[in-house]
Amino acid sequence: MLRNGFYWRNREMRQHVRVIDGEVAPTIVLENATYLNAYTKQWVESNIWMYEDRIVYVGEQMPANLHDTEIVDCTGKYVVSGYIEPHAHPFQLYNPEQLAWHAAKTGTTTLINDNLLWLFMLNKKKAFSILEEFSKHPVSMYWWARFDPQTELQGEHGLFQTEDVLSWVKHPAVVQGGELTSWPDLLAGDDILLYWIQETKNQRKPVEGHFPGASERTLTKMKLLGVNADHESISGEEILRRLRLGYHVGLRYSSIRPDLPNLIEEMLAAGLTTFENVTFTTDGATPAFYETGLINQCIDIAIKKGIPIEEAYLMGSFYAAKHLRMEEQLGSITPGRFAHINILTEKDNPHPESVLSKGKWIVKHGEQQKMQAQIPWSKYHIKPLDLDWKISYKELQFSVPIGLEMVNDVIMTPYPIEVDITVEELPAETTDSFLVLLDRHGKWRVNTTLRGFTNELGAIASSYSVSGDFVFIGKRKSDLLLAGKRIKELGGGIVIAHHGEILLEIPLQLGGMMYAGAMDELIKQEKELKQILQSFGYPFSDPVYSIFFLSSTHLPYVRITPQGIIDVKQKELLFPATMC
């Protein structure tokens, strides 16, 4: 058993040395493997020995002791380190274990995960206990420590106390701080936030920013205040600007921002020839975007766009490990690292034929191996919501004069409401819909309108939101009530109702936020969700994120939050929440 789940104990390391001496047989040997050496950037033919979850030897020799050793002939195959997703949001309808298994099937064997949902769902003791459960998982699961909640909560400061934040920062499963969406507060003089950042740096852990559109001046200030990395570049020029200032840069390829092809073209056109400080991230894409994998997709795009093959693989593995100061555990095929290994049919084909994660076969010769669920969700009381309230016409009273208008999937601007919002049904010739954010405990609500989401749909209700509260959007109050009734029966989820009929339901039985079934089934349901909404006039690409980010105050310009409707730029509460 690894110490803290992440470091080998002395007796284990002694056992690994005994494998080299022939006293103990390795568990798996990859024979005649042509592997990518991360330190020389060369393809080298070698034999790779593994003992349980660790690579113990890479070289020309075969073991003297082969008792019960599995030998795999890799003649004609190419071997690379398992890929690393350095910026995962593992709660986008899927749950972290479900995402981990799905990612590993296509070669992403390490995820660095957002901890935000644990802050909402679990006390610190239980949260650290579930981190320990994940440390035993065949897929390497690490976490980042949030400094802010991405929305304006009622009682936010209870979630972000210095003692608790620093406990997360010091936890061995936590490998970075961030992402720092509250950077305007830092620039405005928030010394508590600065203290948290410096304590993270004292732990020799990097801090990741969230700086969309930031100027050179702002980026320079954030560098002076201790931030190491950012993944918000939207052009080659912005990539170069960050690199020149000493940032580690994540290139994003996500369901909201599938920018990677253009980013690489512009980056190469700008003359960049060194990539040690550049990695990939899919930034918590919604399920269907992951149908063919995570970082393997990014590496494939990079190779096709002209990044040298060796660099593309290292950007998807070794460079991420180095940035996180984890290169002694991850990111290369060298002695002492976790046995995260992808076996490829061709050098330029990053979609693996076989995958080993911590020395266990995830996929073998194209055949997916049986994967047993390991996280006991019920132990942590993560189960369907038990709701002791119901939505009624009382909660569907509208009088606020300002609504939210969609600019794109996630950007909202304020607009003056001109339609009559006291009626049962809003007119189809407009794209105005009723919008309600309802406390998951039924104690408060915020009522307004949303323009641009649909021109016809009766209702969609969702317990999946950035604050964990319930979102209702629709043209017809009777359908809003029907969707609310069904979502209560499900114990949380997403429900679409129209003219008194339920068109789709996606149960989110893990705390009202996460799906408990197979990823393949969730992908099908999300595709159906998108098709239905687009048939009712949804004009953008990612409705799941549109719903999720309605309360996210790190995005412009106006948001509906647990405190009420907020002007993000001015940090002004326009209309407060109403108590139920």
XYZ file of C-alpha atoms in Angstrom:
580
model
C 0.000 0.000 0.000
C 1.342 3.416 -0.949
C 1.968 5.873 1.850
C -0.851 8.439 1.663
C -1.794 6.723 -1.586
C 0.901 8.576 -3.520
C 4.361 7.614 -2.287
C 5.885 4.178 -1.926
C 6.887 2.953 1.496
C 10.438 1.912 2.274
C 9.648 -1.793 2.218
C 7.989 -1.415 -1.191
C 10.992 0.376 -2.617
C 13.240 -2.375 -1.255
C 10.984 -4.901 -3.002
C 11.377 -2.999 -6.261
C 15.154 -3.212 -5.949
C 14.860 -6.973 -5.364
C 13.200 -7.224 -8.776
C 16.355 -5.802 -10.345
C 18.468 -8.308 -8.384
C 16.345 -11.227 -9.596
C 15.053 -12.079 -6.130
C 11.505 -11.089 -7.071
C 9.835 -11.443 -10.470
C 8.258 -8.418 -12.178
C 4.523 -8.629 -12.687
C 4.542 -7.412 -16.333
C 7.312 -7.038 -18.906
C 6.861 -5.206 -22.193
C 9.410 -6.856 -24.460
C 10.932 -5.209 -27.572
C 9.090 -1.957 -26.924
C 10.022 1.178 -28.862
C 9.289 3.852 -26.284
C 9.564 7.640 -26.178
C 12.197 8.734 -23.674
C 10.990 12.020 -22.190
C 14.469 13.179 -21.215
C 16.220 12.675 -24.567
C 13.122 13.019 -26.798
C 14.228 9.889 -28.644
C 12.473 6.644 -29.497
C 14.438 3.808 -27.908
C 13.969 0.035 -28.178
C 13.931 -1.446 -24.679
C 12.322 -3.912 -22.331
C 10.097 -2.312 -19.706
C 9.633 -4.101 -16.382
C 6.796 -3.332 -14.000
C 6.212 -4.508 -10.486
C 2.587 -3.987 -9.554
C 1.957 -0.232 -9.976
C 5.536 0.948 -10.643
C 8.010 0.899 -13.524
C 11.187 -0.646 -12.104
C 13.469 -1.064 -15.129
C 13.823 0.255 -18.680
C 16.682 -1.097 -20.755
C 18.108 -3.908 -22.860
C 17.991 -6.678 -20.268
C 15.282 -9.218 -19.515
C 14.636 -10.260 -15.910
C 16.477 -13.266 -14.490
C 13.342 -14.170 -12.565
C 10.186 -14.508 -14.685
C 8.068 -16.577 -12.302
C 4.402 -15.750 -13.034
C 5.484 -12.702 -15.057
C 3.197 -11.602 -17.882
C 5.346 -10.972 -20.972
C 3.886 -8.832 -23.755
C 5.721 -8.682 -27.077
C 5.619 -5.082 -28.325
C 7.552 -5.650 -31.534
C 6.419 -3.088 -34.082
C 4.497 -1.090 -31.444
C 5.249 2.302 -29.931
C 5.019 2.998 -26.213
C 4.412 6.348 -24.528
C 3.616 7.482 -21.031
C -0.026 7.722 -19.981
C -1.514 11.136 -20.740
C -2.208 13.765 -18.075
C -5.239 16.058 -17.910
C -3.910 18.913 -15.721
C -7.177 20.825 -15.395
C -10.227 18.582 -14.970
C -13.661 19.554 -13.686
C -14.856 16.010 -12.929
C -18.469 16.890 -12.088
C -19.977 17.958 -15.422
C -22.982 15.620 -15.083
C -20.523 12.704 -14.856
C -18.893 11.785 -11.553
C -15.109 11.691 -10.963
C -14.794 7.904 -11.029
C -16.931 7.611 -14.130
C -14.759 10.212 -15.870
C -11.560 8.493 -14.703
C -12.530 5.113 -16.194
C -13.683 6.736 -19.429
C -10.533 8.851 -19.743
C -8.253 5.878 -19.112
C -9.825 3.868 -21.950
C -8.265 6.317 -24.402
C -4.973 6.785 -22.581
C -5.506 9.647 -20.113
C -4.450 7.916 -16.913
C -3.959 10.943 -14.635
C -6.489 13.658 -13.822
C -5.796 16.819 -11.806
C -9.251 17.663 -10.504
C -11.266 20.619 -9.249
C -12.255 20.168 -5.585
C -15.188 22.601 -5.660
C -18.018 20.102 -5.414
C -16.469 18.444 -2.356
C -16.591 21.837 -0.643
C -20.322 22.045 -1.323
C -21.225 18.425 -0.592
C -18.942 17.199 2.216
C -17.384 18.431 5.406
C -13.600 18.493 5.452
C -13.188 15.168 7.242
C -15.389 13.325 4.758
C -13.848 15.149 1.816
C -10.351 14.060 2.817
C -11.641 10.545 3.346
C -13.031 10.366 -0.191
C -9.715 11.714 -1.513
C -8.084 8.728 0.164
C -10.550 6.434 -1.617
C -9.560 7.978 -4.938
C -5.855 7.627 -4.141
C -6.312 3.839 -4.302
C -7.892 4.002 -7.735
C -6.000 2.565 -10.746
C -6.327 5.961 -12.436
C -4.198 8.601 -10.708
C -6.554 11.184 -9.213
C -5.100 14.400 -7.813
C -6.866 17.635 -6.895
C -6.550 21.391 -6.778
C -7.515 23.630 -3.891
C -10.074 26.298 -4.703
C -9.767 29.771 -3.218
C -13.238 30.943 -4.307
C -16.642 29.457 -5.251
C -17.203 31.028 -8.730
C -20.505 32.515 -7.565
C -21.909 34.746 -4.834
C -23.171 32.367 -2.165
C -25.221 32.979 0.914
C -22.674 32.204 3.620
C -19.701 31.868 1.234
C -17.160 32.601 3.953
C -18.142 29.389 5.737
C -16.694 27.477 2.795
C -13.470 29.450 2.535
C -11.937 29.834 5.982
C -8.160 30.141 6.170
C -7.772 27.019 8.304
C -9.751 24.936 5.822
C -8.122 26.373 2.702
C -4.654 25.690 4.094
C -5.648 22.171 5.109
C -6.529 21.516 1.480
C -3.349 23.159 0.213
C -1.206 20.939 2.463
C -2.998 17.688 1.621
C -0.768 15.223 -0.303
C -3.494 14.631 -2.894
C -3.653 18.354 -3.684
C -0.988 19.412 -6.170
C -1.895 22.997 -7.042
C -3.958 25.998 -5.991
C -6.630 27.669 -8.079
C -8.076 28.179 -10.530
C -8.055 31.782 -9.398
C -11.295 33.281 -10.698
C -11.385 35.932 -7.943
C -8.226 37.630 -9.202
C -9.927 41.075 -9.291
C -10.233 40.821 -5.492
C -6.536 40.023 -5.274
C -5.667 43.085 -7.332
C -8.032 45.150 -5.183
C -6.010 44.311 -2.081
C -7.410 41.054 -0.661
C -4.484 40.058 1.570
C -6.155 36.882 2.829
C -6.240 35.598 -0.734
C -2.610 36.626 -1.193
C -1.708 34.763 2.003
C -3.363 31.584 0.675
C -1.414 31.878 -2.567
C 1.884 32.336 -0.762
C 1.206 29.384 1.528
C 0.488 27.283 -1.571
C 3.824 28.359 -3.016
C 5.508 27.532 0.300
C 4.250 23.962 -0.219
C 6.059 24.033 -3.589
C 2.743 23.757 -5.394
C 1.894 25.990 -8.366
C -1.073 28.342 -8.519
C -3.231 28.437 -11.641
C -4.996 31.580 -12.767
C -8.120 32.240 -14.802
C -7.344 35.371 -16.814
C -9.478 35.633 -19.980
C -8.508 38.657 -22.047
C -5.981 39.864 -19.466
C -3.619 42.626 -20.545
C 0.151 42.439 -20.246
C -0.119 44.788 -17.262
C -2.606 42.542 -15.448
C -0.655 39.389 -16.242
C 2.501 41.011 -14.915
C 0.789 41.971 -11.658
C -0.563 38.450 -11.215
C 2.901 37.010 -11.810
C 4.294 39.304 -9.124
C 1.579 38.054 -6.760
C 2.564 34.432 -7.260
C 0.471 32.916 -10.052
C 2.278 30.319 -12.192
C -0.094 29.253 -14.961
C -3.121 30.155 -17.043
C -5.273 28.290 -19.587
C -7.368 31.184 -20.935
C -5.399 32.130 -24.068
C -7.670 32.585 -27.080
C -5.005 33.424 -29.669
C -1.403 32.698 -30.538
C -0.516 36.227 -29.469
C -1.957 35.613 -25.994
C -0.027 32.341 -25.709
C 3.245 34.098 -26.530
C 2.453 36.940 -24.133
C 1.999 34.508 -21.253
C 5.073 32.465 -22.112
C 7.254 35.563 -22.301
C 6.096 36.548 -18.827
C 7.054 33.137 -17.452
C 3.638 31.493 -17.321
C 2.966 27.841 -17.937
C 0.268 27.837 -20.636
C -2.554 25.341 -21.015
C -4.004 25.092 -24.533
C -7.736 24.520 -24.257
C -9.872 22.155 -26.289
C -13.299 22.055 -24.654
C -16.956 21.855 -25.522
C -17.372 25.604 -25.009
C -14.026 26.625 -26.466
C -12.698 24.055 -28.992
C -9.880 26.482 -29.745
C -6.952 24.097 -30.003
C -6.589 23.832 -33.817
C -6.516 27.613 -34.230
C -4.314 28.134 -31.176
C -1.691 25.760 -32.541
C -1.786 27.294 -36.021
C -1.314 30.793 -34.627
C 1.305 29.670 -32.114
C 3.401 28.021 -34.810
C 2.897 30.934 -37.186
C 4.287 33.199 -34.464
C 7.488 31.166 -34.548
C 7.263 29.164 -31.320
C 9.646 26.212 -31.507
C 9.971 25.216 -27.860
C 7.059 23.676 -25.982
C 8.317 22.750 -22.498
C 5.938 25.217 -20.853
C 2.876 24.315 -22.896
C 0.320 21.589 -22.145
C -3.229 20.621 -23.123
C -6.504 20.725 -21.222
C -10.094 19.837 -22.065
C -11.239 22.088 -19.189
C -14.187 20.033 -17.971
C -16.013 19.471 -21.238
C -19.554 18.149 -21.210
C -20.003 14.377 -21.710
C -20.557 14.060 -25.477
C -17.376 16.016 -26.198
C -15.470 13.166 -24.534
C -16.948 10.427 -26.687
C -13.557 9.719 -28.302
C -11.409 10.631 -25.318
C -9.594 13.494 -23.595
C -5.913 14.313 -24.045
C -5.540 11.782 -26.881
C -7.758 14.102 -28.940
C -5.470 17.053 -28.173
C -2.291 15.181 -29.082
C -3.892 14.039 -32.340
C -4.761 17.624 -33.284
C -1.274 18.825 -32.348
C 0.448 16.227 -34.527
C -1.815 16.968 -37.479
C -1.233 20.706 -37.103
C 2.530 20.323 -37.297
C 3.868 20.115 -33.767
C 6.731 17.563 -33.736
C 5.426 14.159 -32.702
C 7.718 13.849 -29.700
C 6.747 17.292 -28.441
C 3.041 16.570 -28.848
C 3.274 13.498 -26.602
C 5.379 15.333 -24.019
C 2.899 18.227 -23.959
C 0.253 15.643 -23.103
C 2.258 14.039 -20.310
C 5.792 14.947 -19.192
C 5.516 18.738 -19.398
C 2.374 18.668 -17.253
C 4.134 16.493 -14.676
C 7.122 18.861 -14.594
C 4.912 21.910 -14.154
C 3.187 20.223 -11.218
C 6.569 19.120 -9.817
C 5.481 15.501 -10.114
C 7.975 14.261 -12.693
C 9.350 11.726 -10.182
C 5.947 10.002 -10.172
C 4.368 10.705 -13.556
C 4.853 11.618 -17.181
C 7.711 9.420 -18.372
C 8.716 5.811 -18.917
C 11.618 5.701 -16.508
C 12.358 3.692 -13.351
C 10.372 4.797 -10.319
C 7.328 6.223 -12.094
C 3.789 4.954 -11.903
C 3.182 2.292 -14.539
C 0.963 4.496 -16.714
C 1.675 3.247 -20.220
C -0.009 3.542 -23.609
C 0.825 1.098 -26.402
C 0.302 2.543 -29.885
C 0.137 0.971 -33.327
C 1.878 3.955 -34.985
C 3.998 6.842 -33.757
C 1.573 9.419 -35.091
C -1.549 7.695 -33.752
C -2.063 8.734 -30.093
C -5.202 6.609 -29.662
C -3.805 3.576 -27.801
C -4.374 -0.061 -28.633
C -3.584 -0.996 -25.024
C -3.528 0.996 -21.790
C -1.923 0.227 -18.438
C -2.816 2.395 -15.453
C -0.821 1.783 -12.282
C 0.180 -1.534 -13.831
C -3.412 -2.689 -14.390
C -4.809 -3.321 -17.856
C -7.558 -0.877 -18.749
C -7.526 -1.862 -22.435
C -5.585 -4.862 -23.720
C -5.084 -5.484 -27.443
C -8.134 -3.353 -28.175
C -10.360 -5.106 -25.634
C -11.649 -3.039 -22.743
C -11.113 -4.848 -19.461
C -13.754 -5.156 -16.776
C -13.705 -2.178 -14.445
C -15.191 -2.446 -10.971
C -16.619 0.646 -9.285
C -14.511 1.435 -6.254
C -15.949 4.615 -4.732
C -18.633 3.857 -2.077
C -20.818 6.914 -2.645
C -23.403 5.887 -0.053
C -20.707 5.888 2.628
C -20.486 9.649 2.116
C -24.266 10.100 1.925
C -23.943 11.152 -1.712
C -27.297 9.926 -2.914
C -30.542 11.212 -4.465
C -31.720 14.455 -2.897
C -34.473 14.190 -0.319
C -36.423 17.370 -0.993
C -39.023 18.467 1.536
C -40.442 21.262 -0.606
C -42.221 21.575 -3.916
C -42.341 24.362 -6.458
C -45.765 25.986 -6.729
C -47.308 29.042 -8.354
C -46.146 30.990 -5.306
C -42.561 30.547 -6.497
C -43.527 31.616 -10.028
C -44.306 35.258 -9.317
C -42.301 37.640 -11.505
C -41.856 41.398 -11.089
C -38.152 42.206 -11.585
C -37.735 44.629 -14.545
C -34.290 43.374 -15.632
C -33.615 40.059 -17.350
C -30.558 38.168 -18.616
C -29.888 38.052 -22.363
C -27.623 35.367 -23.821
C -24.734 36.611 -25.957
C -23.354 33.103 -26.386
C -23.401 29.832 -24.450
C -22.242 31.433 -21.205
C -22.073 35.243 -21.521
C -25.132 37.182 -20.297
C -25.975 40.878 -20.555
C -28.823 42.707 -18.784
C -31.868 43.841 -20.730
C -35.114 45.661 -19.818
C -38.032 43.228 -19.738
C -40.720 44.473 -22.111
C -43.124 41.507 -22.218
C -45.877 40.919 -19.664
C -44.362 38.489 -17.135
C -47.482 38.105 -14.991
C -49.049 35.714 -17.517
C -49.208 31.902 -17.500
C -47.316 31.608 -20.783
C -44.838 33.898 -22.503
C -45.458 34.536 -26.218
C -43.723 32.308 -28.784
C -42.822 35.253 -31.010
C -40.193 36.274 -28.433
C -37.235 34.359 -27.051
C -38.006 35.477 -23.490
C -38.421 32.665 -20.950
C -39.192 32.575 -17.268
C -36.023 32.021 -15.215
C -35.979 30.925 -11.580
C -33.056 30.058 -9.328
C -34.503 28.199 -6.330
C -32.593 27.275 -3.201
C -32.092 23.510 -2.971
C -33.561 23.733 0.555
C -36.512 25.814 -0.646
C -35.657 28.856 1.497
C -35.114 31.548 -1.157
C -35.602 32.205 -4.858
C -34.601 34.645 -7.598
C -37.114 35.268 -10.398
C -36.399 37.016 -13.685
C -36.348 36.204 -17.401
C -33.793 34.738 -19.791
C -33.742 35.910 -23.411
C -32.217 33.794 -26.182
C -32.452 30.292 -24.671
C -35.652 29.137 -26.414
C -38.600 30.490 -28.375
C -41.029 27.704 -27.595
C -39.999 25.161 -24.927
C -42.387 24.701 -22.038
C -39.754 24.055 -19.368
C -36.403 22.639 -18.422
C -35.521 22.129 -14.761
C -32.066 21.295 -13.451
C -30.522 20.577 -10.063
C -27.167 20.800 -11.833
C -25.816 24.337 -11.401
C -22.635 25.988 -10.223
C -24.163 26.714 -6.810
C -26.000 23.393 -6.514
C -29.399 25.122 -6.509
C -32.307 24.500 -8.889
C -32.645 26.263 -12.234
C -35.989 26.545 -14.036
C -36.246 27.946 -17.572
C -39.307 27.925 -19.795
C -42.225 29.630 -21.500
C -45.068 27.974 -19.597
C -45.655 27.940 -15.836
C -47.614 24.682 -15.881
C -44.655 22.958 -17.535
C -42.272 24.508 -15.003
C -44.377 22.984 -12.232
C -44.441 19.586 -13.991
C -40.677 19.584 -14.467
C -40.225 20.597 -10.834
C -42.495 17.797 -9.634
C -40.596 15.204 -11.650
C -37.165 16.454 -10.603
C -38.227 16.114 -6.975
C -39.338 12.533 -7.610
C -35.975 11.746 -9.200
C -34.033 13.216 -6.299
C -32.292 15.626 -8.654
C -31.430 15.727 -12.326
C -32.441 17.480 -15.528
C -36.030 17.290 -16.793
C -37.563 18.703 -19.985
C -41.334 19.155 -20.100
C -43.550 20.508 -22.874
C -47.335 20.833 -23.049
C -47.792 18.557 -20.045
C -45.460 15.803 -21.284
C -42.023 14.804 -20.022
C -39.728 14.716 -23.066
C -36.468 13.776 -21.339
C -35.102 13.147 -17.897
C -31.501 12.637 -16.820
C -31.384 11.483 -13.200
C -28.449 12.870 -11.228
C -28.662 10.532 -8.275
C -25.345 11.517 -6.711
C -26.242 14.649 -4.805
C -28.375 16.058 -7.608
C -25.176 16.884 -9.515
C -23.698 13.652 -10.873
C -24.883 10.711 -12.952
C -24.486 7.269 -11.400
C -24.666 5.126 -14.552
C -22.352 4.344 -17.450
C -20.602 7.173 -19.288
C -21.745 5.832 -22.662
C -25.364 6.103 -21.559
C -24.825 9.618 -20.202
C -23.292 10.683 -23.521
C -26.401 9.435 -25.360
C -28.682 11.330 -22.992
C -26.718 14.550 -23.268
C -26.858 14.322 -27.070
C -30.633 13.872 -26.866
C -30.872 16.844 -24.494
C -29.041 19.042 -26.971
C -31.153 17.842 -29.908
C -34.408 18.553 -28.081
C -33.339 22.023 -26.965
C -32.074 22.951 -30.421
C -35.382 21.830 -31.897
C -37.031 24.334 -29.561
C -34.782 27.196 -30.633
C -31.657 26.924 -28.469
C -29.125 28.618 -30.796
C -25.779 27.759 -29.207
C -23.609 24.652 -28.836
C -23.526 23.707 -25.150
C -26.824 23.991 -23.220
C -25.464 22.089 -20.215
C -22.870 24.785 -19.639
C -25.429 27.523 -20.324
C -27.471 26.225 -17.396
C -24.496 25.467 -15.180
C -22.879 28.902 -15.552
C -25.968 31.068 -15.044
C -24.665 31.821 -11.531
C -20.954 32.037 -12.330
C -19.640 35.442 -11.356
C -16.265 34.891 -13.038
C -18.081 35.476 -16.341
C -19.554 38.784 -17.610
C -21.814 40.695 -17.350
C -24.824 39.884 -15.204
C -25.610 36.714 -13.229
C -28.439 35.188 -11.252
C -26.923 34.019 -7.950
C -28.036 32.877 -4.503
C -27.700 36.495 -3.376
C -29.801 37.788 -6.261
C -29.128 39.352 -9.658
C -25.601 40.758 -9.727
C -23.777 43.145 -12.044
C -20.443 41.324 -12.186
C -18.294 44.194 -13.425
C -19.600 46.692 -10.900
C -19.896 44.059 -8.141
C -23.365 45.429 -7.473
C -26.414 43.532 -6.263
C -29.173 44.752 -8.571
C -32.088 42.773 -7.119
C -31.802 40.605 -3.996
C -33.129 37.080 -3.611
C -36.647 36.688 -2.209
C -37.287 34.518 0.828
C -39.821 31.776 0.196
